[in-house]
């Protein structure tokens, strides 16, 4: 059994019980970590706080990772409350809905900017704020998707953002390695979350992914949480800069 007692983890990206952030938070908490769980805004507070109550010793914080001052305020509060930080989970992505359908060539300049700002720059910003608190080393992780490397219809500008995010993980890993802070990405297969719900053909996509995957099924949030727990733990102390696939093997298939 992995034991994270005495460790503190901050998780970004809780929207509701279907969030990948929630699957990860549950696994880290069950292993004994103390959790600080962040939701984007006041609109999400009630639902998020109801979930956070379920995890012993966990606290909720509001932080929009696209706003520098909110990141500053959050990390000041985390330093006051916990002194030290061990784990950071970034499970945040956004592109304007118009840019996640139709032809890629019609991607707007503003949609491109927003997708990269919210989904990629935010990882740099929270990592920079977290690193000084990771005084005993640390583990930073983010969520990516296979469409970063091969075309998935309609994922469009988010695919570019995820390609950039995977490169960002390597640059952060190289820079933070000397402080014994590891940085990795988890490439999850498609899951029915709030972020995936807008997609017209999600049901068809889930079925096609399950049919093609070696394990003949879809992955769930708690299975992503299991790999996040491994990355948070001392079982992975030599793993950094990697993208780990949690997709029932989908990515290995060529046909
Ligand atoms: O990364 C994602 C979803 C990210 C996402 C979702 C939305 C929907 C609502 C980012 N921005 C927005 N903006 C909105 O307005 N996934 C891996 C799930 C996903 O999203 C897709 C997929 C899959 C899978 C979009 C098109 C095609 C496939």
mmCIF file with all atom_site columns, C-alpha atoms in Angstrom, residues 79-201:
data_model
loop_
_atom_site.group_PDB
_atom_site.id
_atom_site.type_symbol
_atom_site.label_atom_id
_atom_site.label_alt_id
_atom_site.label_comp_id
_atom_site.label_asym_id
_atom_site.label_entity_id
_atom_site.label_seq_id
_atom_site.pdbx_PDB_ins_code
_atom_site.Cartn_x
_atom_site.Cartn_y
_atom_site.Cartn_z
_atom_site.occupancy
_atom_site.B_iso_or_equiv
_atom_site.pdbx_formal_charge
_atom_site.auth_seq_id
_atom_site.auth_comp_id
_atom_site.auth_asym_id
_atom_site.auth_atom_id
_atom_site.pdbx_PDB_model_num
ATOM 1   C CA . UNK A 1 79  ? 2.070   28.378 2.610   1.00 0.00 ? 79  UNK A CA 1
ATOM 2   C CA . UNK A 1 80  ? 0.325   29.716 5.741   1.00 0.00 ? 80  UNK A CA 1
ATOM 3   C CA . UNK A 1 81  ? -1.793  26.599 6.219   1.00 0.00 ? 81  UNK A CA 1
ATOM 4   C CA . UNK A 1 82  ? 0.585   23.768 5.236   1.00 0.00 ? 82  UNK A CA 1
ATOM 5   C CA . UNK A 1 83  ? 4.146   25.277 5.209   1.00 0.00 ? 83  UNK A CA 1
ATOM 6   C CA . UNK A 1 84  ? 5.321   22.653 2.696   1.00 0.00 ? 84  UNK A CA 1
ATOM 7   C CA . UNK A 1 85  ? 3.848   21.145 -0.472  1.00 0.00 ? 85  UNK A CA 1
ATOM 8   C CA . UNK A 1 86  ? 4.617   17.705 -1.945  1.00 0.00 ? 86  UNK A CA 1
ATOM 9   C CA . UNK A 1 87  ? 2.240   17.130 -4.851  1.00 0.00 ? 87  UNK A CA 1
ATOM 10  C CA . UNK A 1 88  ? 0.539   19.351 -7.444  1.00 0.00 ? 88  UNK A CA 1
ATOM 11  C CA . UNK A 1 89  ? -2.161  18.079 -9.814  1.00 0.00 ? 89  UNK A CA 1
ATOM 12  C CA . UNK A 1 90  ? -3.133  20.266 -12.802 1.00 0.00 ? 90  UNK A CA 1
ATOM 13  C CA . UNK A 1 91  ? -6.384  18.984 -14.329 1.00 0.00 ? 91  UNK A CA 1
ATOM 14  C CA . UNK A 1 92  ? -7.483  22.129 -16.145 1.00 0.00 ? 92  UNK A CA 1
ATOM 15  C CA . UNK A 1 93  ? -8.165  22.797 -19.825 1.00 0.00 ? 93  UNK A CA 1
ATOM 16  C CA . UNK A 1 94  ? -10.362 25.142 -21.812 1.00 0.00 ? 94  UNK A CA 1
ATOM 17  C CA . UNK A 1 95  ? -10.900 26.260 -25.383 1.00 0.00 ? 95  UNK A CA 1
ATOM 18  C CA . UNK A 1 96  ? -13.920 28.292 -26.559 1.00 0.00 ? 96  UNK A CA 1
ATOM 19  C CA . UNK A 1 97  ? -16.692 25.926 -27.690 1.00 0.00 ? 97  UNK A CA 1
ATOM 20  C CA . UNK A 1 98  ? -16.704 27.412 -31.235 1.00 0.00 ? 98  UNK A CA 1
ATOM 21  C CA . UNK A 1 99  ? -13.114 26.268 -31.692 1.00 0.00 ? 99  UNK A CA 1
ATOM 22  C CA . UNK A 1 100 ? -13.905 22.644 -30.737 1.00 0.00 ? 100 UNK A CA 1
ATOM 23  C CA . UNK A 1 101 ? -16.103 22.029 -33.741 1.00 0.00 ? 101 UNK A CA 1
ATOM 24  C CA . UNK A 1 102 ? -16.016 22.719 -37.447 1.00 0.00 ? 102 UNK A CA 1
ATOM 25  C CA . UNK A 1 103 ? -12.915 23.087 -39.544 1.00 0.00 ? 103 UNK A CA 1
ATOM 26  C CA . UNK A 1 104 ? -9.536  23.453 -37.843 1.00 0.00 ? 104 UNK A CA 1
ATOM 27  C CA . UNK A 1 105 ? -8.513  26.023 -40.452 1.00 0.00 ? 105 UNK A CA 1
ATOM 28  C CA . UNK A 1 106 ? -11.130 28.379 -39.004 1.00 0.00 ? 106 UNK A CA 1
ATOM 29  C CA . UNK A 1 107 ? -9.475  28.441 -35.567 1.00 0.00 ? 107 UNK A CA 1
ATOM 30  C CA . UNK A 1 108 ? -9.685  32.016 -34.265 1.00 0.00 ? 108 UNK A CA 1
ATOM 31  C CA . UNK A 1 109 ? -6.667  33.953 -32.973 1.00 0.00 ? 109 UNK A CA 1
ATOM 32  C CA . UNK A 1 110 ? -8.530  34.547 -29.698 1.00 0.00 ? 110 UNK A CA 1
ATOM 33  C CA . UNK A 1 111 ? -9.506  30.861 -29.379 1.00 0.00 ? 111 UNK A CA 1
ATOM 34  C CA . UNK A 1 112 ? -5.891  29.858 -29.943 1.00 0.00 ? 112 UNK A CA 1
ATOM 35  C CA . UNK A 1 113 ? -4.706  32.339 -27.309 1.00 0.00 ? 113 UNK A CA 1
ATOM 36  C CA . UNK A 1 114 ? -7.283  31.321 -24.702 1.00 0.00 ? 114 UNK A CA 1
ATOM 37  C CA . UNK A 1 115 ? -6.714  27.574 -25.187 1.00 0.00 ? 115 UNK A CA 1
ATOM 38  C CA . UNK A 1 116 ? -2.966  27.951 -24.693 1.00 0.00 ? 116 UNK A CA 1
ATOM 39  C CA . UNK A 1 117 ? -3.265  30.444 -21.831 1.00 0.00 ? 117 UNK A CA 1
ATOM 40  C CA . UNK A 1 118 ? -5.742  28.400 -19.763 1.00 0.00 ? 118 UNK A CA 1
ATOM 41  C CA . UNK A 1 119 ? -4.511  24.902 -20.660 1.00 0.00 ? 119 UNK A CA 1
ATOM 42  C CA . UNK A 1 120 ? -0.720  25.376 -20.866 1.00 0.00 ? 120 UNK A CA 1
ATOM 43  C CA . UNK A 1 121 ? 0.563   28.645 -19.433 1.00 0.00 ? 121 UNK A CA 1
ATOM 44  C CA . UNK A 1 122 ? -1.361  27.887 -16.237 1.00 0.00 ? 122 UNK A CA 1
ATOM 45  C CA . UNK A 1 123 ? 0.873   24.852 -15.622 1.00 0.00 ? 123 UNK A CA 1
ATOM 46  C CA . UNK A 1 124 ? 3.965   27.061 -15.795 1.00 0.00 ? 124 UNK A CA 1
ATOM 47  C CA . UNK A 1 125 ? 2.365   29.635 -13.483 1.00 0.00 ? 125 UNK A CA 1
ATOM 48  C CA . UNK A 1 126 ? 1.267   27.168 -10.777 1.00 0.00 ? 126 UNK A CA 1
ATOM 49  C CA . UNK A 1 127 ? 4.556   25.248 -10.980 1.00 0.00 ? 127 UNK A CA 1
ATOM 50  C CA . UNK A 1 128 ? 6.534   28.464 -10.422 1.00 0.00 ? 128 UNK A CA 1
ATOM 51  C CA . UNK A 1 129 ? 4.362   29.299 -7.401  1.00 0.00 ? 129 UNK A CA 1
ATOM 52  C CA . UNK A 1 130 ? 4.545   25.748 -5.993  1.00 0.00 ? 130 UNK A CA 1
ATOM 53  C CA . UNK A 1 131 ? 8.268   25.047 -6.427  1.00 0.00 ? 131 UNK A CA 1
ATOM 54  C CA . UNK A 1 132 ? 9.461   27.190 -3.477  1.00 0.00 ? 132 UNK A CA 1
ATOM 55  C CA . UNK A 1 133 ? 7.046   25.277 -1.188  1.00 0.00 ? 133 UNK A CA 1
ATOM 56  C CA . UNK A 1 134 ? 8.323   21.875 -2.371  1.00 0.00 ? 134 UNK A CA 1
ATOM 57  C CA . UNK A 1 135 ? 11.243  21.981 0.033   1.00 0.00 ? 135 UNK A CA 1
ATOM 58  C CA . UNK A 1 136 ? 11.559  18.186 0.278   1.00 0.00 ? 136 UNK A CA 1
ATOM 59  C CA . UNK A 1 137 ? 11.184  17.603 -3.472  1.00 0.00 ? 137 UNK A CA 1
ATOM 60  C CA . UNK A 1 138 ? 7.852   17.121 -5.153  1.00 0.00 ? 138 UNK A CA 1
ATOM 61  C CA . UNK A 1 139 ? 5.693   15.666 -7.878  1.00 0.00 ? 139 UNK A CA 1
ATOM 62  C CA . UNK A 1 140 ? 3.810   17.830 -10.375 1.00 0.00 ? 140 UNK A CA 1
ATOM 63  C CA . UNK A 1 141 ? 1.414   16.242 -12.843 1.00 0.00 ? 141 UNK A CA 1
ATOM 64  C CA . UNK A 1 142 ? -0.986  17.340 -15.568 1.00 0.00 ? 142 UNK A CA 1
ATOM 65  C CA . UNK A 1 143 ? -3.569  15.701 -17.828 1.00 0.00 ? 143 UNK A CA 1
ATOM 66  C CA . UNK A 1 144 ? -3.105  15.381 -21.567 1.00 0.00 ? 144 UNK A CA 1
ATOM 67  C CA . UNK A 1 145 ? -4.825  13.587 -24.449 1.00 0.00 ? 145 UNK A CA 1
ATOM 68  C CA . UNK A 1 146 ? -3.691  11.438 -27.398 1.00 0.00 ? 146 UNK A CA 1
ATOM 69  C CA . UNK A 1 147 ? -4.956  14.053 -29.889 1.00 0.00 ? 147 UNK A CA 1
ATOM 70  C CA . UNK A 1 148 ? -1.726  15.958 -29.116 1.00 0.00 ? 148 UNK A CA 1
ATOM 71  C CA . UNK A 1 149 ? 0.048   13.528 -31.459 1.00 0.00 ? 149 UNK A CA 1
ATOM 72  C CA . UNK A 1 150 ? -2.536  12.089 -33.883 1.00 0.00 ? 150 UNK A CA 1
ATOM 73  C CA . UNK A 1 151 ? -5.566  13.857 -35.318 1.00 0.00 ? 151 UNK A CA 1
ATOM 74  C CA . UNK A 1 152 ? -8.868  13.446 -33.465 1.00 0.00 ? 152 UNK A CA 1
ATOM 75  C CA . UNK A 1 153 ? -11.679 15.201 -35.371 1.00 0.00 ? 153 UNK A CA 1
ATOM 76  C CA . UNK A 1 154 ? -12.986 18.363 -33.641 1.00 0.00 ? 154 UNK A CA 1
ATOM 77  C CA . UNK A 1 155 ? -10.358 18.430 -30.881 1.00 0.00 ? 155 UNK A CA 1
ATOM 78  C CA . UNK A 1 156 ? -8.776  21.098 -33.093 1.00 0.00 ? 156 UNK A CA 1
ATOM 79  C CA . UNK A 1 157 ? -7.002  23.882 -31.175 1.00 0.00 ? 157 UNK A CA 1
ATOM 80  C CA . UNK A 1 158 ? -6.989  21.813 -27.933 1.00 0.00 ? 158 UNK A CA 1
ATOM 81  C CA . UNK A 1 159 ? -4.716  19.333 -29.728 1.00 0.00 ? 159 UNK A CA 1
ATOM 82  C CA . UNK A 1 160 ? -2.136  22.080 -30.262 1.00 0.00 ? 160 UNK A CA 1
ATOM 83  C CA . UNK A 1 161 ? -2.474  23.105 -26.629 1.00 0.00 ? 161 UNK A CA 1
ATOM 84  C CA . UNK A 1 162 ? -1.923  19.502 -25.469 1.00 0.00 ? 162 UNK A CA 1
ATOM 85  C CA . UNK A 1 163 ? 1.130   19.145 -27.771 1.00 0.00 ? 163 UNK A CA 1
ATOM 86  C CA . UNK A 1 164 ? 2.498   22.312 -26.176 1.00 0.00 ? 164 UNK A CA 1
ATOM 87  C CA . UNK A 1 165 ? 1.582   21.023 -22.706 1.00 0.00 ? 165 UNK A CA 1
ATOM 88  C CA . UNK A 1 166 ? 3.556   17.803 -23.250 1.00 0.00 ? 166 UNK A CA 1
ATOM 89  C CA . UNK A 1 167 ? 6.591   19.836 -24.288 1.00 0.00 ? 167 UNK A CA 1
ATOM 90  C CA . UNK A 1 168 ? 6.006   22.123 -21.304 1.00 0.00 ? 168 UNK A CA 1
ATOM 91  C CA . UNK A 1 169 ? 6.191   19.050 -19.026 1.00 0.00 ? 169 UNK A CA 1
ATOM 92  C CA . UNK A 1 170 ? 9.646   18.211 -20.440 1.00 0.00 ? 170 UNK A CA 1
ATOM 93  C CA . UNK A 1 171 ? 10.972  21.761 -20.008 1.00 0.00 ? 171 UNK A CA 1
ATOM 94  C CA . UNK A 1 172 ? 9.606   22.033 -16.472 1.00 0.00 ? 172 UNK A CA 1
ATOM 95  C CA . UNK A 1 173 ? 11.026  18.593 -15.625 1.00 0.00 ? 173 UNK A CA 1
ATOM 96  C CA . UNK A 1 174 ? 14.459  19.630 -16.900 1.00 0.00 ? 174 UNK A CA 1
ATOM 97  C CA . UNK A 1 175 ? 14.380  22.876 -14.961 1.00 0.00 ? 175 UNK A CA 1
ATOM 98  C CA . UNK A 1 176 ? 12.983  21.510 -11.686 1.00 0.00 ? 176 UNK A CA 1
ATOM 99  C CA . UNK A 1 177 ? 14.886  18.198 -11.658 1.00 0.00 ? 177 UNK A CA 1
ATOM 100 C CA . UNK A 1 178 ? 17.831  19.615 -9.674  1.00 0.00 ? 178 UNK A CA 1
ATOM 101 C CA . UNK A 1 179 ? 15.340  20.506 -6.888  1.00 0.00 ? 179 UNK A CA 1
ATOM 102 C CA . UNK A 1 180 ? 14.086  16.895 -6.936  1.00 0.00 ? 180 UNK A CA 1
ATOM 103 C CA . UNK A 1 181 ? 10.744  18.054 -8.295  1.00 0.00 ? 181 UNK A CA 1
ATOM 104 C CA . UNK A 1 182 ? 9.371   15.703 -10.927 1.00 0.00 ? 182 UNK A CA 1
ATOM 105 C CA . UNK A 1 183 ? 6.929   16.759 -13.650 1.00 0.00 ? 183 UNK A CA 1
ATOM 106 C CA . UNK A 1 184 ? 4.861   14.293 -15.672 1.00 0.00 ? 184 UNK A CA 1
ATOM 107 C CA . UNK A 1 185 ? 1.717   14.077 -17.793 1.00 0.00 ? 185 UNK A CA 1
ATOM 108 C CA . UNK A 1 186 ? -1.011  11.457 -17.727 1.00 0.00 ? 186 UNK A CA 1
ATOM 109 C CA . UNK A 1 187 ? -2.600  10.849 -21.127 1.00 0.00 ? 187 UNK A CA 1
ATOM 110 C CA . UNK A 1 188 ? -6.061  9.594  -20.241 1.00 0.00 ? 188 UNK A CA 1
ATOM 111 C CA . UNK A 1 189 ? -8.413  7.928  -22.705 1.00 0.00 ? 189 UNK A CA 1
ATOM 112 C CA . UNK A 1 190 ? -11.783 9.628  -23.279 1.00 0.00 ? 190 UNK A CA 1
ATOM 113 C CA . UNK A 1 191 ? -14.006 9.782  -20.155 1.00 0.00 ? 191 UNK A CA 1
ATOM 114 C CA . UNK A 1 192 ? -17.528 11.144 -19.722 1.00 0.00 ? 192 UNK A CA 1
ATOM 115 C CA . UNK A 1 193 ? -16.756 14.352 -17.767 1.00 0.00 ? 193 UNK A CA 1
ATOM 116 C CA . UNK A 1 194 ? -18.321 17.820 -17.845 1.00 0.00 ? 194 UNK A CA 1
ATOM 117 C CA . UNK A 1 195 ? -15.487 18.927 -20.164 1.00 0.00 ? 195 UNK A CA 1
ATOM 118 C CA . UNK A 1 196 ? -16.244 16.076 -22.579 1.00 0.00 ? 196 UNK A CA 1
ATOM 119 C CA . UNK A 1 197 ? -20.042 16.447 -22.455 1.00 0.00 ? 197 UNK A CA 1
ATOM 120 C CA . UNK A 1 198 ? -20.285 19.295 -24.935 1.00 0.00 ? 198 UNK A CA 1
ATOM 121 C CA . UNK A 1 199 ? -18.947 16.965 -27.605 1.00 0.00 ? 199 UNK A CA 1
ATOM 122 C CA . UNK A 1 200 ? -21.651 15.856 -29.988 1.00 0.00 ? 200 UNK A CA 1
ATOM 123 C CA . UNK A 1 201 ? -20.456 12.315 -30.654 1.00 0.00 ? 201 UNK A CA 1
#
